[in-house]
Amino acid sequence: MREPEERDEHRFDPEIDAAKALLNRMRKLAEERGERRVDAARMEKVRKRQAARRGFMEQRSAAAPGAIRDPRAIGEVVARLSKARGWNTQVAVGSVLGRWNELVGEDIAAHCKPESFEDTVVIVRCDSTSWATQLRLLSHQLLKKFDAELGPGIVTVIRVLGPNAPSWRHGMRSVAGRGPRDTYG
């Protein structure tokens, strides 16, 4: 039979943790290979500091007095400015409304005009119900073209409205029912 002291030596020691021992062993092996221990949080701060310094140095080198700078195209300057200020979405919205004829083609643009652009939805008013139907059928192809021209996700829905028709309800009393049908094209 064993003595009580021997039994205590083989019991689980709470100060020795298997995971901690394995971690220390792995650290020692890495150290022997010549690898250094790196603190992830500290390295993230260093990366941010370096990125900020790079941005400052780029701005500083561009604005240095007497520095020779290549001229840049106005489109490139405006694109960089809008990207830096976070205006890309607003520029794309203006681009959809301003370049409507170019984006959809002259035939469609002659009969369908954009009324508004909210979030990613373009609301288009057509001058006849037949053109409204045609535009609804072409909306998938137009969305693909918008993605290619303006970037993905700028326009996700084209809501097509028919022509503005006058109200046929005049006076205090009117007859319930469907009223006149398509008399505008």
CSV table of C-alpha atoms in Angstrom, one decimal:
chain,number,residue,atom,x,y,z
A,1,MET,CA,0.0,0.0,0.0
A,2,ARG,CA,1.1,3.5,-0.8
A,3,GLU,CA,1.8,6.2,1.7
A,4,PRO,CA,-0.5,9.2,1.7
A,5,GLU,CA,2.3,11.5,0.5
A,6,GLU,CA,2.8,9.5,-2.7
A,7,ARG,CA,-0.9,9.6,-3.5
A,8,ASP,CA,-1.0,13.4,-3.3
A,9,GLU,CA,1.8,13.6,-5.9
A,10,HIS,CA,-0.2,11.8,-8.6
A,11,ARG,CA,-3.4,13.7,-8.0
A,12,PHE,CA,-4.5,16.4,-10.4
A,13,ASP,CA,-2.7,19.7,-9.6
A,14,PRO,CA,-5.0,22.7,-10.4
A,15,GLU,CA,-2.0,24.9,-11.0
A,16,ILE,CA,-0.8,22.8,-13.9
A,17,ASP,CA,-3.1,23.3,-16.9
A,18,ALA,CA,-2.6,21.0,-19.9
A,19,ALA,CA,-3.6,23.7,-22.4
A,20,LYS,CA,-1.2,26.2,-20.8
A,21,ALA,CA,1.6,23.7,-20.8
A,22,LEU,CA,1.0,22.9,-24.5
A,23,LEU,CA,0.9,26.6,-25.4
A,24,ASN,CA,4.2,27.2,-23.5
A,25,ARG,CA,5.8,24.2,-25.3
A,26,MET,CA,4.7,25.5,-28.7
A,27,ARG,CA,6.0,29.0,-27.9
A,28,LYS,CA,9.3,27.5,-26.9
A,29,LEU,CA,9.5,25.5,-30.2
A,30,ALA,CA,8.6,28.6,-32.2
A,31,GLU,CA,11.3,30.6,-30.4
A,32,GLU,CA,13.9,27.9,-31.2
A,33,ARG,CA,12.9,28.2,-34.9
A,34,GLY,CA,13.6,31.9,-34.7
A,35,GLU,CA,10.0,33.1,-34.8
A,36,ARG,CA,8.9,36.0,-32.6
A,37,ARG,CA,5.8,36.3,-30.5
A,38,VAL,CA,3.4,39.0,-31.9
A,39,ASP,CA,0.6,40.6,-30.0
A,40,ALA,CA,-2.4,40.9,-32.5
A,41,ALA,CA,-3.9,44.0,-30.9
A,42,ARG,CA,-0.6,45.8,-30.9
A,43,MET,CA,0.0,44.9,-34.5
A,44,GLU,CA,-3.4,46.2,-35.5
A,45,LYS,CA,-2.5,49.6,-33.9
A,46,VAL,CA,0.8,49.6,-35.8
A,47,ARG,CA,-1.0,48.9,-39.1
A,48,LYS,CA,-3.5,51.7,-38.5
A,49,ARG,CA,-0.7,54.1,-37.6
A,50,GLN,CA,1.2,53.2,-40.7
A,51,ALA,CA,-1.9,53.6,-42.9
A,52,ALA,CA,-2.6,57.0,-41.5
A,53,ARG,CA,1.0,58.0,-42.0
A,54,ARG,CA,0.9,56.8,-45.6
A,55,GLY,CA,-2.2,58.8,-46.3
A,56,PHE,CA,-0.6,61.9,-44.7
A,57,MET,CA,2.6,61.4,-46.7
A,58,GLU,CA,0.6,61.1,-50.0
A,59,GLN,CA,-1.3,64.3,-49.2
A,60,ARG,CA,1.9,66.0,-48.1
A,61,SER,CA,3.9,64.9,-51.2
A,62,ALA,CA,1.1,66.1,-53.5
A,63,ALA,CA,1.0,69.5,-51.8
A,64,ALA,CA,4.7,70.0,-51.4
A,65,PRO,CA,5.8,73.4,-52.7
A,66,GLY,CA,8.0,73.2,-55.8
A,67,ALA,CA,7.2,69.5,-56.3
A,68,ILE,CA,6.7,68.4,-59.9
A,69,ARG,CA,3.2,67.0,-60.3
A,70,ASP,CA,1.7,65.4,-63.4
A,71,PRO,CA,-1.5,67.0,-64.5
A,72,ARG,CA,-4.6,64.8,-63.9
A,73,ALA,CA,-7.8,64.6,-65.8
A,74,ILE,CA,-10.7,66.4,-64.3
A,75,GLY,CA,-12.8,63.1,-64.3
A,76,GLU,CA,-10.1,61.4,-62.2
A,77,VAL,CA,-9.9,64.3,-59.7
A,78,VAL,CA,-13.7,64.4,-59.3
A,79,ALA,CA,-13.9,60.6,-59.0
A,80,ARG,CA,-11.2,60.6,-56.2
A,81,LEU,CA,-12.9,63.5,-54.5
A,82,SER,CA,-16.4,61.8,-54.6
A,83,LYS,CA,-14.9,58.6,-53.3
A,84,ALA,CA,-13.0,60.3,-50.5
A,85,ARG,CA,-16.1,62.2,-49.4
A,86,GLY,CA,-18.5,59.2,-49.7
A,87,TRP,CA,-20.5,60.7,-52.5
A,88,ASN,CA,-20.4,57.8,-54.9
A,89,THR,CA,-24.0,56.8,-54.3
A,90,GLN,CA,-25.3,60.4,-54.8
A,91,VAL,CA,-23.2,60.8,-57.9
A,92,ALA,CA,-24.6,57.5,-59.3
A,93,VAL,CA,-28.1,58.8,-58.6
A,94,GLY,CA,-27.4,62.0,-60.5
A,95,SER,CA,-25.9,59.9,-63.2
A,96,VAL,CA,-29.0,57.8,-63.6
A,97,LEU,CA,-31.2,60.8,-63.9
A,98,GLY,CA,-28.8,62.8,-66.0
A,99,ARG,CA,-27.7,60.1,-68.4
A,100,TRP,CA,-31.1,58.5,-68.8
A,101,ASN,CA,-31.2,58.9,-72.6
A,102,GLU,CA,-27.7,57.3,-72.9
A,103,LEU,CA,-28.4,54.5,-70.5
A,104,VAL,CA,-31.8,53.3,-71.8
A,105,GLY,CA,-31.6,54.4,-75.4
A,106,GLU,CA,-33.3,57.0,-77.4
A,107,ASP,CA,-36.5,55.0,-78.2
A,108,ILE,CA,-37.3,54.3,-74.6
A,109,ALA,CA,-36.2,57.7,-73.4
A,110,ALA,CA,-38.6,59.3,-75.8
A,111,HIS,CA,-41.6,57.6,-74.1
A,112,CYS,CA,-40.4,57.0,-70.6
A,113,LYS,CA,-39.0,59.6,-68.2
A,114,PRO,CA,-37.5,59.0,-64.7
A,115,GLU,CA,-39.5,60.9,-62.0
A,116,SER,CA,-37.5,60.1,-58.9
A,117,PHE,CA,-34.8,58.0,-57.4
A,118,GLU,CA,-35.1,57.0,-53.8
A,119,ASP,CA,-32.7,54.5,-52.1
A,120,THR,CA,-32.1,52.1,-55.0
A,121,VAL,CA,-35.5,52.4,-56.7
A,122,VAL,CA,-36.0,54.4,-59.9
A,123,ILE,CA,-39.6,55.5,-60.5
A,124,VAL,CA,-40.3,55.9,-64.2
A,125,ARG,CA,-43.4,57.5,-65.8
A,126,CYS,CA,-44.4,56.3,-69.3
A,127,ASP,CA,-46.6,58.2,-71.8
A,128,SER,CA,-48.7,55.2,-72.6
A,129,THR,CA,-49.7,51.9,-71.0
A,130,SER,CA,-48.1,50.0,-73.9
A,131,TRP,CA,-44.8,51.6,-73.2
A,132,ALA,CA,-45.2,50.9,-69.5
A,133,THR,CA,-45.7,47.2,-70.3
A,134,GLN,CA,-42.7,47.2,-72.6
A,135,LEU,CA,-40.5,48.8,-70.0
A,136,ARG,CA,-41.6,46.3,-67.3
A,137,LEU,CA,-40.6,43.5,-69.7
A,138,LEU,CA,-37.2,45.2,-70.3
A,139,SER,CA,-36.5,46.1,-66.7
A,140,HIS,CA,-34.3,43.0,-66.1
A,141,GLN,CA,-32.1,43.9,-69.0
A,142,LEU,CA,-32.0,47.6,-68.0
A,143,LEU,CA,-30.9,46.6,-64.4
A,144,LYS,CA,-28.0,44.6,-65.8
A,145,LYS,CA,-27.0,47.5,-67.9
A,146,PHE,CA,-27.2,49.9,-64.9
A,147,ASP,CA,-25.0,47.5,-62.9
A,148,ALA,CA,-22.4,47.4,-65.7
A,149,GLU,CA,-22.4,51.2,-66.3
A,150,LEU,CA,-22.9,52.6,-62.7
A,151,GLY,CA,-21.8,49.8,-60.5
A,152,PRO,CA,-23.6,46.9,-58.7
A,153,GLY,CA,-26.4,47.8,-56.3
A,154,ILE,CA,-27.0,51.4,-57.3
A,155,VAL,CA,-30.3,50.6,-59.0
A,156,THR,CA,-32.1,47.4,-57.8
A,157,VAL,CA,-35.8,48.1,-58.8
A,158,ILE,CA,-37.4,50.0,-61.7
A,159,ARG,CA,-40.9,50.9,-60.7
A,160,VAL,CA,-42.9,51.7,-63.9
A,161,LEU,CA,-46.0,54.0,-63.8
A,162,GLY,CA,-48.5,54.5,-66.5
A,163,PRO,CA,-49.6,57.8,-67.9
A,164,ASN,CA,-51.0,60.5,-65.8
A,165,ALA,CA,-54.7,60.3,-66.7
A,166,PRO,CA,-57.2,63.0,-65.7
A,167,SER,CA,-59.9,62.1,-63.2
A,168,TRP,CA,-63.2,61.1,-64.7
A,169,ARG,CA,-65.0,61.8,-61.5
A,170,HIS,CA,-66.6,65.1,-61.7
A,171,GLY,CA,-69.2,66.6,-59.4
A,172,MET,CA,-70.6,65.3,-56.1
A,173,ARG,CA,-72.0,62.1,-57.4
A,174,SER,CA,-70.3,59.5,-59.5
A,175,VAL,CA,-71.0,56.0,-60.6
A,176,ALA,CA,-69.0,53.2,-59.1
A,177,GLY,CA,-67.2,50.9,-61.5
A,178,ARG,CA,-64.1,50.6,-63.5
A,179,GLY,CA,-64.7,53.8,-65.5
A,180,PRO,CA,-63.0,54.4,-68.9
A,181,ARG,CA,-60.3,52.0,-70.1
A,182,ASP,CA,-57.0,52.8,-71.8
A,183,THR,CA,-57.8,55.8,-74.0
A,184,TYR,CA,-54.2,57.1,-74.0
A,185,GLY,CA,-52.3,54.8,-76.3
